Short mmCIF file of C-alpha atoms and ligand atoms in Angstrom, two decimals:
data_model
loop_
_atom_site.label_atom_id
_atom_site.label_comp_id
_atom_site.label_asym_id
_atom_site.label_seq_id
_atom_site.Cartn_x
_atom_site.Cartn_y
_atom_site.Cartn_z
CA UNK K 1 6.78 -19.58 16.80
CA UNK K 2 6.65 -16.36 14.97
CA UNK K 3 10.01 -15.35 13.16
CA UNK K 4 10.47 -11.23 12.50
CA UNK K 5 13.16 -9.47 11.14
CA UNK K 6 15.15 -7.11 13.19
CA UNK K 7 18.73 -4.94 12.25
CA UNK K 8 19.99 -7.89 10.91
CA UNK K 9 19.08 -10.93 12.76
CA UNK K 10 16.09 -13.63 12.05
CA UNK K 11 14.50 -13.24 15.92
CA UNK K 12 11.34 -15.07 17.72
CA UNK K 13 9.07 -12.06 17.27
CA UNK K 14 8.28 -12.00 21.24
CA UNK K 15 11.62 -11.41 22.00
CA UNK K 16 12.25 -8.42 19.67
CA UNK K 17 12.85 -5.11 22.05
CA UNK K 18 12.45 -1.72 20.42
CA UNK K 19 13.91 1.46 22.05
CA UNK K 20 11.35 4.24 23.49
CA UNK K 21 13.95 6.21 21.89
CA UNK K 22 13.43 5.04 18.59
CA UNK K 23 12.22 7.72 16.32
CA UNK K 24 10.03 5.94 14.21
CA UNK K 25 7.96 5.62 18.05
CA UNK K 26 8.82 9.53 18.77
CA UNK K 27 8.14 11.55 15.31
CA UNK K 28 6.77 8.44 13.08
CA UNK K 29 10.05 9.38 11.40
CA UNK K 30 10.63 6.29 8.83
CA UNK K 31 9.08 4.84 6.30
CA UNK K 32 7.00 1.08 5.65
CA UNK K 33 6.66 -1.23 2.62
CA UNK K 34 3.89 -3.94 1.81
CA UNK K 35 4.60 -7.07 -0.62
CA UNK K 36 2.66 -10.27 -1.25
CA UNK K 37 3.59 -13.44 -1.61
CA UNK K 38 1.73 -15.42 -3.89
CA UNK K 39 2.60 -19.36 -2.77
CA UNK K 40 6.40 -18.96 -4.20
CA UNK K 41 6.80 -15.66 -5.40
CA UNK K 42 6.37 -11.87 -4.02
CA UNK K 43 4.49 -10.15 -6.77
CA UNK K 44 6.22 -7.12 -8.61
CA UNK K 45 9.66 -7.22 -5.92
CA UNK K 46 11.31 -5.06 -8.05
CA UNK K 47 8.92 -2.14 -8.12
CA UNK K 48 8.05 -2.19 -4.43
CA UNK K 49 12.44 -2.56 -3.92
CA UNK K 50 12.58 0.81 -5.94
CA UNK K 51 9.45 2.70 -4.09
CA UNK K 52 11.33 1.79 -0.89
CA UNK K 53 14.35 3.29 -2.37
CA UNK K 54 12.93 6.22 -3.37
CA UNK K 55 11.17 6.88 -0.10
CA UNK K 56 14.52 6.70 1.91
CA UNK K 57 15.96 9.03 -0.48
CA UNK K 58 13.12 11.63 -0.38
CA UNK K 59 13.00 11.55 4.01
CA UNK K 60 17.16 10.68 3.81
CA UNK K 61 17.45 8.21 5.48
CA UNK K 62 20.63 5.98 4.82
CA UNK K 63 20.40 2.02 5.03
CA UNK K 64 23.52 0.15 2.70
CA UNK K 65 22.03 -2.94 3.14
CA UNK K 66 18.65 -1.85 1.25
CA UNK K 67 18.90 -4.35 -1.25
CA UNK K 68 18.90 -7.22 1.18
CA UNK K 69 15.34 -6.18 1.71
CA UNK K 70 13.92 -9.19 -1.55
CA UNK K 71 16.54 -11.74 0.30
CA UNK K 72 15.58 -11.38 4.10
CA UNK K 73 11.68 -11.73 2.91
CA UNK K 74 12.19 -14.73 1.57
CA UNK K 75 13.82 -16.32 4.32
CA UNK K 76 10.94 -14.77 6.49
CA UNK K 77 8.42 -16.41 4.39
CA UNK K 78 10.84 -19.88 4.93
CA UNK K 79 11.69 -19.51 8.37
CA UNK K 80 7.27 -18.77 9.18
CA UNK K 81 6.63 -22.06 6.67
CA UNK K 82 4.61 -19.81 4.34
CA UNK K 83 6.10 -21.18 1.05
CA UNK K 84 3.02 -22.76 -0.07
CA UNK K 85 0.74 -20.12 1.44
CA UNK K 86 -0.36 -16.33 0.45
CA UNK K 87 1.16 -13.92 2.89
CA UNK K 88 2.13 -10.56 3.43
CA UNK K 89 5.58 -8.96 4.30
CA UNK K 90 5.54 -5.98 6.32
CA UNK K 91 8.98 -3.66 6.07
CA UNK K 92 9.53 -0.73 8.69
CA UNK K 93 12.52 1.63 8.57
CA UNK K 94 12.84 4.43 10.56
CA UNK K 95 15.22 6.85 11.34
CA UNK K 96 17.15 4.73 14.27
CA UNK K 97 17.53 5.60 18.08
CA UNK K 98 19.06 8.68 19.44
CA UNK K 99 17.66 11.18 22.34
CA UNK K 100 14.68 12.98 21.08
CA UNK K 101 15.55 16.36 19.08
CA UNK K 102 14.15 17.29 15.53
CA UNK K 103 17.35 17.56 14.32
CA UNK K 104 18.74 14.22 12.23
CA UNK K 105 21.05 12.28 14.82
CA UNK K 106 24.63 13.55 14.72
CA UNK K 107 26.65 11.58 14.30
CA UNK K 108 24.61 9.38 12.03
CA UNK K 109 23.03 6.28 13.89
CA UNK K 110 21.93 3.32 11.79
CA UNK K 111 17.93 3.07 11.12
CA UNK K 112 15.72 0.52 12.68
CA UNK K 113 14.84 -2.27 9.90
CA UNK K 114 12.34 -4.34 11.50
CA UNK K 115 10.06 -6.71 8.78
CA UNK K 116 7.68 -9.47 9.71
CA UNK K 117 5.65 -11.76 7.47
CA UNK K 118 1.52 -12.84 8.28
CA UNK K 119 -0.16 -15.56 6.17
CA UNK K 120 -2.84 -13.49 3.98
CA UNK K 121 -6.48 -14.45 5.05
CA UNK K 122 -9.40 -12.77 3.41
CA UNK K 123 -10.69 -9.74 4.88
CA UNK K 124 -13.92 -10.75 4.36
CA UNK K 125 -14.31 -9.64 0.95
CA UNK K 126 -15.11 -12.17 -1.59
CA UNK K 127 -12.27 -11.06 -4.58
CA UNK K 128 -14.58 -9.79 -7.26
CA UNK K 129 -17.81 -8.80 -4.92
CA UNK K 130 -18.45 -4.90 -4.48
CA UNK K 131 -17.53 -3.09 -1.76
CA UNK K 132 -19.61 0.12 -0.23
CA UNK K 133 -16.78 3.26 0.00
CA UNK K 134 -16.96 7.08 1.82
CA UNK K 135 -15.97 10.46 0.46
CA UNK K 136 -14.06 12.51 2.94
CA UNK K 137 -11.89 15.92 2.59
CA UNK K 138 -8.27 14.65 2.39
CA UNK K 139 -6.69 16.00 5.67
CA UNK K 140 -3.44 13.88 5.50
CA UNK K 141 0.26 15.93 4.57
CA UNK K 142 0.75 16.84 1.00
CA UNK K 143 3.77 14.22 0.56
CA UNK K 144 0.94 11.46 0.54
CA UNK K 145 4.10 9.99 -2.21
CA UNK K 146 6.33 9.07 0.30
CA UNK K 147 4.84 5.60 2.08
CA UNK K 148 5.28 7.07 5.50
CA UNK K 149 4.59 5.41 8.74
CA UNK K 150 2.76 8.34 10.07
CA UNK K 151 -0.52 7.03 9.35
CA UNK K 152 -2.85 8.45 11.64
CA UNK K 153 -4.55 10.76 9.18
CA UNK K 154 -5.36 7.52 7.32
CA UNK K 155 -6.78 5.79 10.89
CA UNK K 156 -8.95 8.13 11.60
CA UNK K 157 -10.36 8.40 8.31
CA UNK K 158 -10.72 4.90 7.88
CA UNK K 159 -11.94 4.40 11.16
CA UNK K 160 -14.44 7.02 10.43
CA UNK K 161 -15.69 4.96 7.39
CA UNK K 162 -15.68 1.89 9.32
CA UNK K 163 -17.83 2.78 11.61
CA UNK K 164 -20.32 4.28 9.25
CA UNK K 165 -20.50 0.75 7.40
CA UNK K 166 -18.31 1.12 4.53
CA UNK K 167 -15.40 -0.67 3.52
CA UNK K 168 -12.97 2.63 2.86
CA UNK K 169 -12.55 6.38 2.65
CA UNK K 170 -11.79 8.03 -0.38
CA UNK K 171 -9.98 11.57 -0.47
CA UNK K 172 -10.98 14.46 -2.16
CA UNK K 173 -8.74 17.43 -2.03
CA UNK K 174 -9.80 20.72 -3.68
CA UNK K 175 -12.59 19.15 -5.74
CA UNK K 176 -10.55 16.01 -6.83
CA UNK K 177 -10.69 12.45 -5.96
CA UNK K 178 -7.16 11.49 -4.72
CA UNK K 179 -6.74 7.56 -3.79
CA UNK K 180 -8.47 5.68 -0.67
CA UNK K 181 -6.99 5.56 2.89
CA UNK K 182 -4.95 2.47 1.73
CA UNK K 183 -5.91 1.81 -1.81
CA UNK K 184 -5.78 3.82 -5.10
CA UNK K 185 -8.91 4.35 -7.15
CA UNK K 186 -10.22 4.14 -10.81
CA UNK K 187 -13.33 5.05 -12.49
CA UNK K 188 -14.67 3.57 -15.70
CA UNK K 189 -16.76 6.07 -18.05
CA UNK K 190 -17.81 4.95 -21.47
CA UNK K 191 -15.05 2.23 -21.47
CA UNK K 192 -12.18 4.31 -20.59
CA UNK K 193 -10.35 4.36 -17.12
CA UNK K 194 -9.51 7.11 -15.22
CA UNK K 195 -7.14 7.61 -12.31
CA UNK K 196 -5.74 10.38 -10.61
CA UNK K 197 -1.86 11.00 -11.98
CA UNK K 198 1.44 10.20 -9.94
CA UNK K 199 1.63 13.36 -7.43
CA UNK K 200 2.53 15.04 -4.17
CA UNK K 201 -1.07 13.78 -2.98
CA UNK K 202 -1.33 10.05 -3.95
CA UNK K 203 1.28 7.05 -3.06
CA UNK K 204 1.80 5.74 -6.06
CA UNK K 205 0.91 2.24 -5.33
CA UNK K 206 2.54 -1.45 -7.41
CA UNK K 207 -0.78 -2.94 -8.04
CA UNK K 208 -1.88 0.77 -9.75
CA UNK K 209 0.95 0.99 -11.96
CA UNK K 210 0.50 -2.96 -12.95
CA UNK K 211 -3.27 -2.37 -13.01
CA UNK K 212 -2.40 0.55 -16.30
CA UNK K 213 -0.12 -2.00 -17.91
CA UNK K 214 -2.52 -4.79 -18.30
CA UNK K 215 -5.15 -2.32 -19.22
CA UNK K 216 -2.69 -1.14 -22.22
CA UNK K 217 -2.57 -4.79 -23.27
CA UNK K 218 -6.09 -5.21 -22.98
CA UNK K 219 -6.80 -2.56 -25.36
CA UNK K 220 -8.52 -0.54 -22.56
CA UNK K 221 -7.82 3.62 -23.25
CA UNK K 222 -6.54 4.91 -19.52
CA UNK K 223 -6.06 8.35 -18.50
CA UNK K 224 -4.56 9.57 -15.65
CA UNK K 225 -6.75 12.40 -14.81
CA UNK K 226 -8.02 13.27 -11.42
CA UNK K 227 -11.79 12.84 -11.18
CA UNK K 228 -13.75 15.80 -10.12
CA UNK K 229 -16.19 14.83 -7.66
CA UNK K 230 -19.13 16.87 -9.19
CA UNK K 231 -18.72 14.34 -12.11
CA UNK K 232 -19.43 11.35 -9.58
CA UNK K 233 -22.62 11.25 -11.34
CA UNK K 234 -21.58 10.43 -14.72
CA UNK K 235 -19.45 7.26 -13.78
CA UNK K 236 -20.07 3.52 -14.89
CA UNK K 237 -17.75 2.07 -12.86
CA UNK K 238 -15.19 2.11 -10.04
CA UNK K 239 -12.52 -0.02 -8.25
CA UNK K 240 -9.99 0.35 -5.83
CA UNK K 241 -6.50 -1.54 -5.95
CA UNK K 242 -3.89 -2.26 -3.54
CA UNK K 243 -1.06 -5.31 -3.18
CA UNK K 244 -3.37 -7.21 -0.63
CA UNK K 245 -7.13 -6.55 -1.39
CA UNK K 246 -5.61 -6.59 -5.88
CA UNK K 247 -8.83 -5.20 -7.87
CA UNK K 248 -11.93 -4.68 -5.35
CA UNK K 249 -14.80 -3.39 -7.28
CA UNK K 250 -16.91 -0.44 -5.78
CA UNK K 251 -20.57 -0.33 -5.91
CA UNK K 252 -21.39 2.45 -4.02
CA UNK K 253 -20.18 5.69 -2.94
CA UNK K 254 -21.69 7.73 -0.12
CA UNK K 255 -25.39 7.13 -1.41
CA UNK K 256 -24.64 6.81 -4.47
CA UNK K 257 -25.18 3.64 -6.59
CA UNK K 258 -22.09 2.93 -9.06
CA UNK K 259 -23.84 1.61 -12.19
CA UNK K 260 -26.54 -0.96 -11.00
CA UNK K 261 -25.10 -1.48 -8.27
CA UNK K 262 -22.88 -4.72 -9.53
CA UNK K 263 -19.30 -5.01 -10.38
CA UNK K 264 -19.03 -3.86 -14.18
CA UNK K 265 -17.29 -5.41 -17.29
CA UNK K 266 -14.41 -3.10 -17.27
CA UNK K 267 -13.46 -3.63 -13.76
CA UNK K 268 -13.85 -7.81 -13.98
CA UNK K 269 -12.24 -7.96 -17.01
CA UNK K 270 -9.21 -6.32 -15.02
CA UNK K 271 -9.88 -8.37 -12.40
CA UNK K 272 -9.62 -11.16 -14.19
CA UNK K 273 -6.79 -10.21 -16.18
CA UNK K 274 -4.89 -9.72 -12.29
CA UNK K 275 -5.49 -12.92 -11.44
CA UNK K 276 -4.28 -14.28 -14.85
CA UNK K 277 -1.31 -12.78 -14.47
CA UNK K 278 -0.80 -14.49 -11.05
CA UNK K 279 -1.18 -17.90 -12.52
CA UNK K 280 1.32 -17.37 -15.19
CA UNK K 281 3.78 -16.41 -12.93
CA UNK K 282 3.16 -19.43 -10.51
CA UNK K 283 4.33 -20.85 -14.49
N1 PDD C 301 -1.49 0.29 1.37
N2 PDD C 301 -2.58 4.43 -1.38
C1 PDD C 301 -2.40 4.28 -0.05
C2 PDD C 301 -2.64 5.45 0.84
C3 PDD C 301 -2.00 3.03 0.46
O1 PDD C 301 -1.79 2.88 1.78
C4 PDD C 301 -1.81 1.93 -0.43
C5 PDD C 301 -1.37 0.59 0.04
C6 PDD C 301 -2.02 2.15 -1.81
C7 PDD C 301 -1.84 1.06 -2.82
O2 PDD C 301 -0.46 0.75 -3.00
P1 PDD C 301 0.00 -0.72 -3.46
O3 PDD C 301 -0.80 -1.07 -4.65
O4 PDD C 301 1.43 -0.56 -3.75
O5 PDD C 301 -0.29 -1.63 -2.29
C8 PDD C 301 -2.40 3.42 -2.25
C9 PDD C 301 -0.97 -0.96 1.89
C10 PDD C 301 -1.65 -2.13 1.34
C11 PDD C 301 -0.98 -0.91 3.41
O6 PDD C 301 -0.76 0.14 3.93
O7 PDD C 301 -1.16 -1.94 4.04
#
């Protein structure tokens, strides 16, 4: 049986009943959160703890009990027998229930925490192997910071790119290559990496931020400067990063063929640097 998380209480996830009055269903008003958990540990807690913070700050929404968030996914993982597995937590908040108005309820109601856990399976992409990726004008909100549930922007354009036989979207806005749909991307010319800087129009994703660090200690110049898409041409390499898929290497975008085609040394040395990482922690 399937244990979720729900205000408070470890609950059979069949018999967990959420209001039609609950504003994360009426205005996606809330916010979600994604950690792995690597057979005994979820990787980088801290810094997805803080980008949940930060996200109920910046759409104010008020939950004391945030820091319980690290405890109650552990005891998710327990309670689903995942210890010894990979899985994924999944962490919604919204805004809580109250009759539908813009306006913030008044008086305050508490938010709707609702978090379940799902072993991690393999989407099919062997870690390391290329993946095929889409260019598409970015037509989500310009607070693409603030890990929102309102998603749609991101389902159509995903869905878009599934259909056409690729494996994600990537955003451009004004000329500029943003992130993916649900990944952040990097480019490799002449050895150095690019990526587009923290902003308004990128979530500024754990594996990203992890991804700079080991490149630091690997001696590997970064930049975080958005890519122009005219310069598409000019690149050697490219990869896309996020907490479940880590360092997926891209080997083609639109029609064109990223280097020859196969991941490059840059991107498996980072790769492989990831997944070195993991095993030391494991210790
Ligand atoms: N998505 N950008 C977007 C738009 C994302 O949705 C994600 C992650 C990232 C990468 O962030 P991180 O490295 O912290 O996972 C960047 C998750 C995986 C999801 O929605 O399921």
């Amino acid at each position: 049986m399937e244990i979720a998380y729900f205000n408070g209480k470890f609950l059979p996830k069949d018999e967990i009943k959420i209001s039609p009055d609950d504003r994360g269903f009426l205005f996606a008003d809330g916010i979600y959160e994604v950690m792995k958990w690597y057979e005994g540990f979820f990787y980088d807690k801290e810094s997805h703890l803080a980008r949940m913070k930060r996200g109920l700050r910046e759409i104010r929404i008020n939950w004391p009990e945030e820091d319980t968030f690290p405890i109650f996914a552990n005891e998710l993982i327990n309670r689903n027998r995942l210890s010894d597995s990979q899985a994924l937590i999944y962490l919604q908040v919204t805004r809580g229930v109250a009759p539908r108005t813009h306006s913030f309820p008044d008086p305050e109601v508490n938010p709707t925490i609702y978090a379940f856990v799902k072993e991690f399976r393999s989407t099919g992409i062997v870690p390391g192997s290329g993946v095929k990726v889409m260019l598409k004008e970015d037509i989500r909100w310009s607070r693409c910071d603030i890990k929102s549930v309102a998603l749609l922007a991101n389902i159509l354009s995903f869905q878009e790119a599934h259909e056409k036989g690729f494996n994600e979207c990537i955003f451009v806005r004004n000329g500029m290559i943003t992130e993916g749909s649900r990944s952040n991307i990097f480019f490799v010319i002449d050895g150095t990496l690019y990526t587009h800087p923290e902003s308004e129009h990128i979530l500024s994703g754990v594996t990203r931020k992890n991804i700079l660090r080991i490149a630091k200690e690997a001696g590997i110049t970064a930049k975080e400067e958005p890519l122009p898409e005219k310069k598409l041409g000019i690149i050697h390499e490219a990869f896309i990063t996020n907490t479940s898929a880590e360092v997926t290497p891209v080997i083609a975008i639109n029609k064109l063929t990223v280097g020859n085609g196969m991941p490059g040394p840059v991107t498996m040395l980072i790769h492989k640097s990831f997944n070195a990482g993991i095993i030391a922690l494991k210790g």
